Coordinates of C-alpha atoms and ligand atoms in Angstrom, one line a residue:
M199 CA 11.8 27.5 -15.5
S200 CA 10.2 25.1 -13.0
P201 CA 11.3 21.5 -13.3
L202 CA 7.6 20.7 -13.4
S203 CA 7.0 22.4 -16.7
F204 CA 10.0 21.0 -18.6
P205 CA 8.7 19.4 -21.9
S206 CA 8.5 15.7 -21.8
P207 CA 8.1 13.1 -24.6
A208 CA 6.9 10.5 -22.2
V209 CA 3.2 11.6 -22.2
S210 CA 0.7 9.8 -24.4
V211 CA -1.7 12.4 -25.8
S212 CA -4.8 11.3 -27.8
A213 CA -5.0 12.4 -31.4
E214 CA -8.3 14.3 -30.6
V215 CA -6.6 16.3 -27.8
R216 CA -3.4 16.9 -29.8
D217 CA -5.3 18.2 -32.8
A218 CA -7.5 20.4 -30.7
V219 CA -4.5 21.9 -28.8
A220 CA -2.6 22.5 -32.1
A221 CA -5.7 24.2 -33.7
G222 CA -6.3 26.4 -30.6
R223 CA -9.7 24.9 -30.0
P224 CA -11.0 24.7 -26.4
V225 CA -9.8 21.8 -24.3
V226 CA -10.4 21.0 -20.6
A227 CA -8.4 18.5 -18.6
L228 CA -10.1 16.3 -16.0
E229 CA -8.5 14.4 -13.2
T230 CA -9.1 10.8 -12.2
T231 CA -8.4 10.5 -8.5
I232 CA -12.1 11.6 -8.2
V233 CA -12.9 8.5 -10.2
T234 CA -10.5 6.0 -8.6
H235 CA -10.6 7.3 -4.9
G236 CA -13.1 10.1 -4.6
L237 CA -16.5 8.6 -5.6
P238 CA -18.0 5.2 -5.0
R239 CA -18.8 2.8 -7.8
P240 CA -20.8 2.9 -10.0
E241 CA -21.3 6.7 -9.7
N242 CA -17.6 7.3 -10.3
L243 CA -17.7 6.2 -14.0
A244 CA -21.1 7.7 -14.6
V245 CA -19.9 11.1 -13.3
A246 CA -16.7 11.0 -15.3
T247 CA -18.5 10.1 -18.5
E248 CA -21.1 12.8 -17.9
A249 CA -18.3 15.4 -17.4
E250 CA -16.9 14.5 -20.8
S251 CA -20.4 14.7 -22.4
L252 CA -21.1 18.1 -20.8
L253 CA -17.9 19.4 -22.4
R254 CA -18.5 17.9 -25.8
A255 CA -22.1 19.3 -25.8
A256 CA -20.5 22.8 -25.3
G257 CA -18.0 22.3 -28.2
V258 CA -15.1 21.6 -25.8
V259 CA -12.7 18.6 -26.1
P260 CA -12.4 16.7 -22.8
A261 CA -8.9 15.5 -21.9
T262 CA -9.3 13.0 -19.0
V263 CA -5.9 12.3 -17.5
G264 CA -4.7 9.1 -15.9
V265 CA -2.0 6.4 -15.8
V266 CA -2.8 3.2 -17.7
A267 CA -0.3 0.3 -17.4
G268 CA 2.5 2.7 -16.6
R269 CA 1.6 5.1 -19.5
P270 CA 0.6 8.7 -18.6
V271 CA -2.3 9.4 -20.8
V272 CA -3.9 12.8 -21.6
G273 CA -7.2 12.0 -23.3
L274 CA -8.2 8.6 -22.0
S275 CA -10.3 6.4 -24.3
G276 CA -13.7 5.1 -23.0
A277 CA -12.1 1.7 -22.4
E278 CA -9.2 3.2 -20.5
L279 CA -11.5 5.3 -18.3
D280 CA -13.7 2.3 -17.7
R281 CA -10.6 0.3 -16.6
L282 CA -9.5 3.0 -14.1
A283 CA -13.0 3.2 -12.7
T284 CA -13.4 -0.5 -12.1
D285 CA -10.0 -2.1 -11.6
D286 CA -9.2 -2.8 -8.0
A287 CA -5.5 -2.3 -8.4
V288 CA -5.5 1.4 -9.2
T289 CA -3.3 3.6 -7.1
K290 CA -3.7 7.3 -6.3
V291 CA -0.9 9.0 -8.2
S292 CA 0.3 12.5 -7.2
V293 CA 3.5 13.9 -8.7
R294 CA 5.9 12.1 -6.4
D295 CA 4.2 8.8 -7.3
L296 CA 4.4 9.2 -11.1
P297 CA 7.9 7.7 -11.5
V298 CA 7.0 4.7 -9.4
A299 CA 3.7 4.1 -11.3
L300 CA 5.5 4.4 -14.6
A301 CA 8.4 2.2 -13.7
R302 CA 6.1 -0.5 -12.4
G303 CA 3.5 -0.4 -15.1
E304 CA 0.7 0.5 -12.7
H305 CA -2.7 2.0 -13.3
G306 CA -3.3 5.3 -11.5
G307 CA -5.9 7.9 -10.9
T308 CA -4.1 11.3 -11.1
T309 CA -4.5 14.0 -8.4
V310 CA -4.9 17.6 -9.2
A311 CA -1.1 18.0 -9.0
A312 CA -0.3 15.1 -11.3
T313 CA -3.1 16.0 -13.7
A314 CA -2.1 19.6 -14.0
L315 CA 1.5 18.5 -14.7
L316 CA 0.5 16.1 -17.5
A317 CA -2.1 18.4 -18.9
R318 CA 0.5 21.2 -19.2
R319 CA 2.9 18.9 -20.9
A320 CA 0.2 18.4 -23.5
G321 CA -0.3 22.1 -23.9
I322 CA -3.6 22.3 -22.1
G323 CA -4.4 25.5 -20.1
V324 CA -7.7 24.8 -18.4
F325 CA -8.6 22.1 -15.9
A326 CA -11.7 21.2 -13.9
T327 CA -11.7 19.4 -10.6
G328 CA -14.2 19.0 -7.7
G329 CA -12.1 20.1 -4.7
L330 CA -8.4 21.0 -4.6
G331 CA -6.2 19.4 -1.9
G332 CA -4.9 21.8 0.7
V333 CA -3.5 22.3 4.2
H334 CA -4.8 19.8 6.7
R335 CA -5.9 20.8 10.2
G336 CA -3.0 20.3 12.5
A337 CA -0.5 20.7 9.6
A338 CA 1.7 22.9 11.9
A339 CA 2.6 19.6 13.6
T340 CA 2.2 17.0 10.8
F341 CA 3.4 19.0 7.8
D342 CA 0.4 17.4 5.9
E343 CA -0.2 19.8 3.0
S344 CA -1.3 18.5 -0.4
A345 CA 1.2 18.5 -3.2
D346 CA -1.6 20.2 -5.2
L347 CA -0.6 23.5 -3.8
V348 CA 3.1 23.3 -4.7
A349 CA 2.3 21.9 -8.1
L350 CA 0.1 24.9 -8.9
A351 CA 2.9 27.3 -8.0
G352 CA 4.9 26.0 -11.1
L353 CA 2.3 25.2 -13.7
P354 CA 0.6 28.0 -15.8
I355 CA -2.9 26.5 -15.9
L356 CA -6.3 27.6 -14.8
V357 CA -8.0 25.2 -12.3
V358 CA -11.7 25.4 -11.5
S359 CA -12.4 24.1 -8.0
A360 CA -15.2 24.6 -5.5
G361 CA -12.5 25.9 -3.1
V362 CA -11.4 23.1 -0.7
K363 CA -13.4 20.8 1.6
S364 CA -14.0 22.3 5.0
I365 CA -12.3 19.2 6.6
L366 CA -9.1 21.1 5.7
D367 CA -7.7 24.3 7.3
V368 CA -9.2 26.8 4.8
P369 CA -7.5 30.0 6.0
A370 CA -4.1 28.2 6.1
T371 CA -4.7 26.9 2.5
L372 CA -5.3 30.4 1.3
E373 CA -2.2 31.6 3.1
R374 CA -0.1 28.9 1.3
L375 CA -1.7 29.8 -2.1
E376 CA -0.6 33.4 -1.5
T377 CA 3.0 32.3 -0.6
L378 CA 3.1 30.1 -3.7
N379 CA 2.0 33.0 -6.0
V380 CA -1.2 31.2 -7.1
T381 CA -3.8 33.8 -8.3
V382 CA -7.1 33.1 -6.5
L383 CA -10.3 34.3 -8.1
G384 CA -13.8 34.0 -6.6
Y385 CA -16.4 33.3 -9.3
G386 CA -19.4 35.5 -8.6
T387 CA -18.4 35.5 -4.9
D388 CA -16.3 37.5 -2.5
T389 CA -15.6 34.6 -0.2
F390 CA -13.8 31.3 -0.7
P391 CA -16.1 28.3 -1.1
G392 CA -16.0 25.3 1.3
F393 CA -16.9 22.7 -1.3
Y394 CA -20.2 21.4 0.3
V395 CA -21.2 25.0 1.2
R396 CA -20.9 28.2 -0.8
D397 CA -19.0 30.2 1.8
A398 CA -16.1 29.0 4.0
G399 CA -15.9 32.3 5.7
V400 CA -12.6 33.6 4.3
P401 CA -12.4 36.4 1.7
V402 CA -11.0 35.8 -1.8
P403 CA -8.3 38.3 -3.0
A404 CA -10.2 39.0 -6.2
R405 CA -13.6 38.4 -7.8
V406 CA -14.7 37.8 -11.4
D407 CA -18.2 37.5 -12.7
S408 CA -17.8 36.0 -16.1
P409 CA -15.7 33.5 -18.0
E410 CA -14.4 36.4 -20.1
E411 CA -13.1 38.2 -17.0
A412 CA -11.4 35.0 -15.8
A413 CA -9.9 34.5 -19.3
A414 CA -8.5 38.1 -19.2
V415 CA -6.7 37.3 -16.0
V416 CA -5.1 34.3 -17.6
A417 CA -4.1 36.3 -20.6
A418 CA -2.5 38.9 -18.4
R419 CA -0.6 36.3 -16.4
D420 CA 0.7 34.8 -19.7
A421 CA 1.7 38.3 -21.0
L422 CA 3.7 38.7 -17.9
G423 CA 5.4 35.3 -18.4
L424 CA 4.3 34.1 -15.0
R425 CA 4.4 30.4 -14.6
S426 CA 2.0 30.0 -11.7
A427 CA -1.7 28.8 -11.8
V428 CA -4.9 30.7 -11.6
L429 CA -7.4 29.1 -9.2
L430 CA -11.0 29.9 -10.1
A431 CA -13.0 29.2 -7.0
N432 CA -16.5 28.3 -8.1
P433 CA -19.1 27.9 -5.3
V434 CA -21.8 25.2 -5.6
A435 CA -25.3 26.6 -6.5
A436 CA -27.2 27.8 -3.5
A437 CA -30.0 25.2 -4.1
D438 CA -27.4 22.4 -4.1
Q439 CA -25.3 23.2 -1.1
L440 CA -25.5 21.2 2.2
D441 CA -27.6 23.0 4.8
V442 CA -25.1 25.3 6.5
D443 CA -26.0 24.4 10.1
E444 CA -26.1 20.7 9.3
H445 CA -22.7 21.1 7.6
R446 CA -21.2 22.7 10.7
A447 CA -22.7 20.1 13.1
V448 CA -21.6 17.1 11.0
L449 CA -18.1 18.5 10.6
D450 CA -17.7 19.1 14.3
A451 CA -18.9 15.6 15.1
A452 CA -16.6 14.1 12.4
L453 CA -13.6 15.9 13.8
A454 CA -14.4 14.9 17.4
E455 CA -14.8 11.2 16.4
A456 CA -11.5 11.3 14.5
A457 CA -9.8 12.6 17.6
D458 CA -11.5 10.0 19.8
H459 CA -10.4 7.2 17.5
G460 CA -6.9 8.6 17.3
V461 CA -7.2 8.8 13.5
T462 CA -4.1 10.6 12.0
G463 CA -2.2 11.1 8.8
H464 CA -3.5 9.8 5.5
D465 CA -6.4 7.9 7.2
T466 CA -7.9 11.2 8.3
T467 CA -9.5 12.4 5.0
P468 CA -11.2 9.1 4.2
F469 CA -12.4 8.8 7.8
L470 CA -13.9 12.3 7.9
L471 CA -15.5 12.0 4.4
D472 CA -17.0 8.7 5.3
H473 CA -18.4 10.2 8.5
V474 CA -19.9 13.1 6.5
R475 CA -21.4 10.8 3.9
R476 CA -23.1 8.6 6.6
A477 CA -24.2 11.5 8.8
T478 CA -25.8 13.3 5.8
G479 CA -27.6 10.2 4.6
G480 CA -25.6 10.3 1.4
R481 CA -26.5 13.9 0.6
S482 CA -22.8 14.9 0.6
L483 CA -22.4 12.6 -2.4
A484 CA -25.2 14.4 -4.3
V485 CA -23.5 17.7 -3.4
N486 CA -20.2 16.3 -4.6
V487 CA -21.7 15.5 -8.0
A488 CA -23.4 18.9 -8.3
V489 CA -20.1 20.7 -7.5
Y490 CA -18.2 18.7 -10.1
R491 CA -20.8 19.4 -12.8
G492 CA -20.8 23.1 -12.1
N493 CA -17.0 23.2 -12.2
V494 CA -16.7 21.3 -15.5
T495 CA -19.3 23.5 -17.1
L496 CA -17.5 26.7 -16.0
A497 CA -14.1 25.4 -17.1
G498 CA -15.6 24.7 -20.5
R499 CA -16.9 28.3 -20.7
V500 CA -13.5 29.7 -19.7
A501 CA -11.7 27.5 -22.2
A502 CA -14.1 28.7 -24.9
A503 CA -13.4 32.4 -23.9
L504 CA -9.7 31.8 -24.1
A505 CA -9.9 30.1 -27.5
G506 CA -12.3 32.7 -28.9
Ligands
LIG141 N1 -10.7 16.8 -2.6 C1 -11.9 16.4 -2.8 N2 -12.1 15.2 -3.6 C2 -11.0 14.6 -4.1 C3 -9.7 15.1 -3.9 C4 -9.6 16.2 -3.1 O1 -12.9 17.0 -2.3 O2 -11.2 13.6 -4.8 C5 -8.6 14.4 -4.5 C6 -8.0 15.3 -5.7 O3 -7.6 14.5 -6.8 C7 -6.8 16.0 -5.1 C8 -6.3 15.0 -4.1 O4 -5.9 16.4 -6.0 O5 -7.5 14.3 -3.6 C9 -5.5 15.5 -3.0 O6 -4.9 14.5 -2.3 P1 -3.7 14.8 -1.2 O7 -4.3 15.7 -0.2 O8 -3.3 13.5 -0.7 O9 -2.7 15.5 -2.0
LIG142 MN1 -1.2 14.5 2.5

């Protein structure tokens, strides 16, 4: 068994989430790096709260995950979510950061990797995010690859994501997902989505066209005893995507400016995303929110299909 999926008593699970998991009712986990580091205030809290409301309206229990004063929580209260969204001293917590955040009593927004780990510990099988982390451009020299990919290799969860942002190396990300035994499904598409745009130009290994088909793949994985994730790649609605030519031009300009300024390492992603946000007059933010809503809604439908 992967060390990532070893049962742990250290996780605080809300009564609502615990009861729903125990009764086999649909539950969807939500991450908080999108709240603490992905979206600006005050949209961050509004988007996180709306995601929970969308799930509740569909009869699904939301389980927002984060670290509050050194406590890993699955099913944050409204007050806890508010605190993560507004406190200035909140760190970005991936799996390697969890021990430090816990030992020091810190607040943390959990990445896909850390959220999936904690959600699995609480028995949750479905998780919605905006964009998964992936392989960075230039990773052959820098080794900069998100821990999200490795985490998904050892956690039997289904993650709904709009692919990965095209600031990453999309073909390399799909190659790594293959190596890591992550089952990748395109939702109503034959090509992997590029977050802001429906099509990143790389084929997906398999396509499903309904929540029930996705749920059947999860059930087959579980019947086999496989411990790896299913990634359900859900493209943004055509009406909501960034204009494809604008997207390409903005991305090229952002990459060129990053190279000009000698931006490297962990500064690269914030630099590129900030450039994209400014260059699109804030439209990238609207796309980000539309992407997230779509993924949360689809995750709720898959969770319902699995529970039913
Ligand atoms: N991609 C996005 N928005 C995000 C993230 C990724 O489009 O907010 C966040 C997610 O929480 C993801 C994390 O798990 O960044 C990946 O960070 P890193 O590449 O440092 O592992
Ligand atoms: Mn990194």
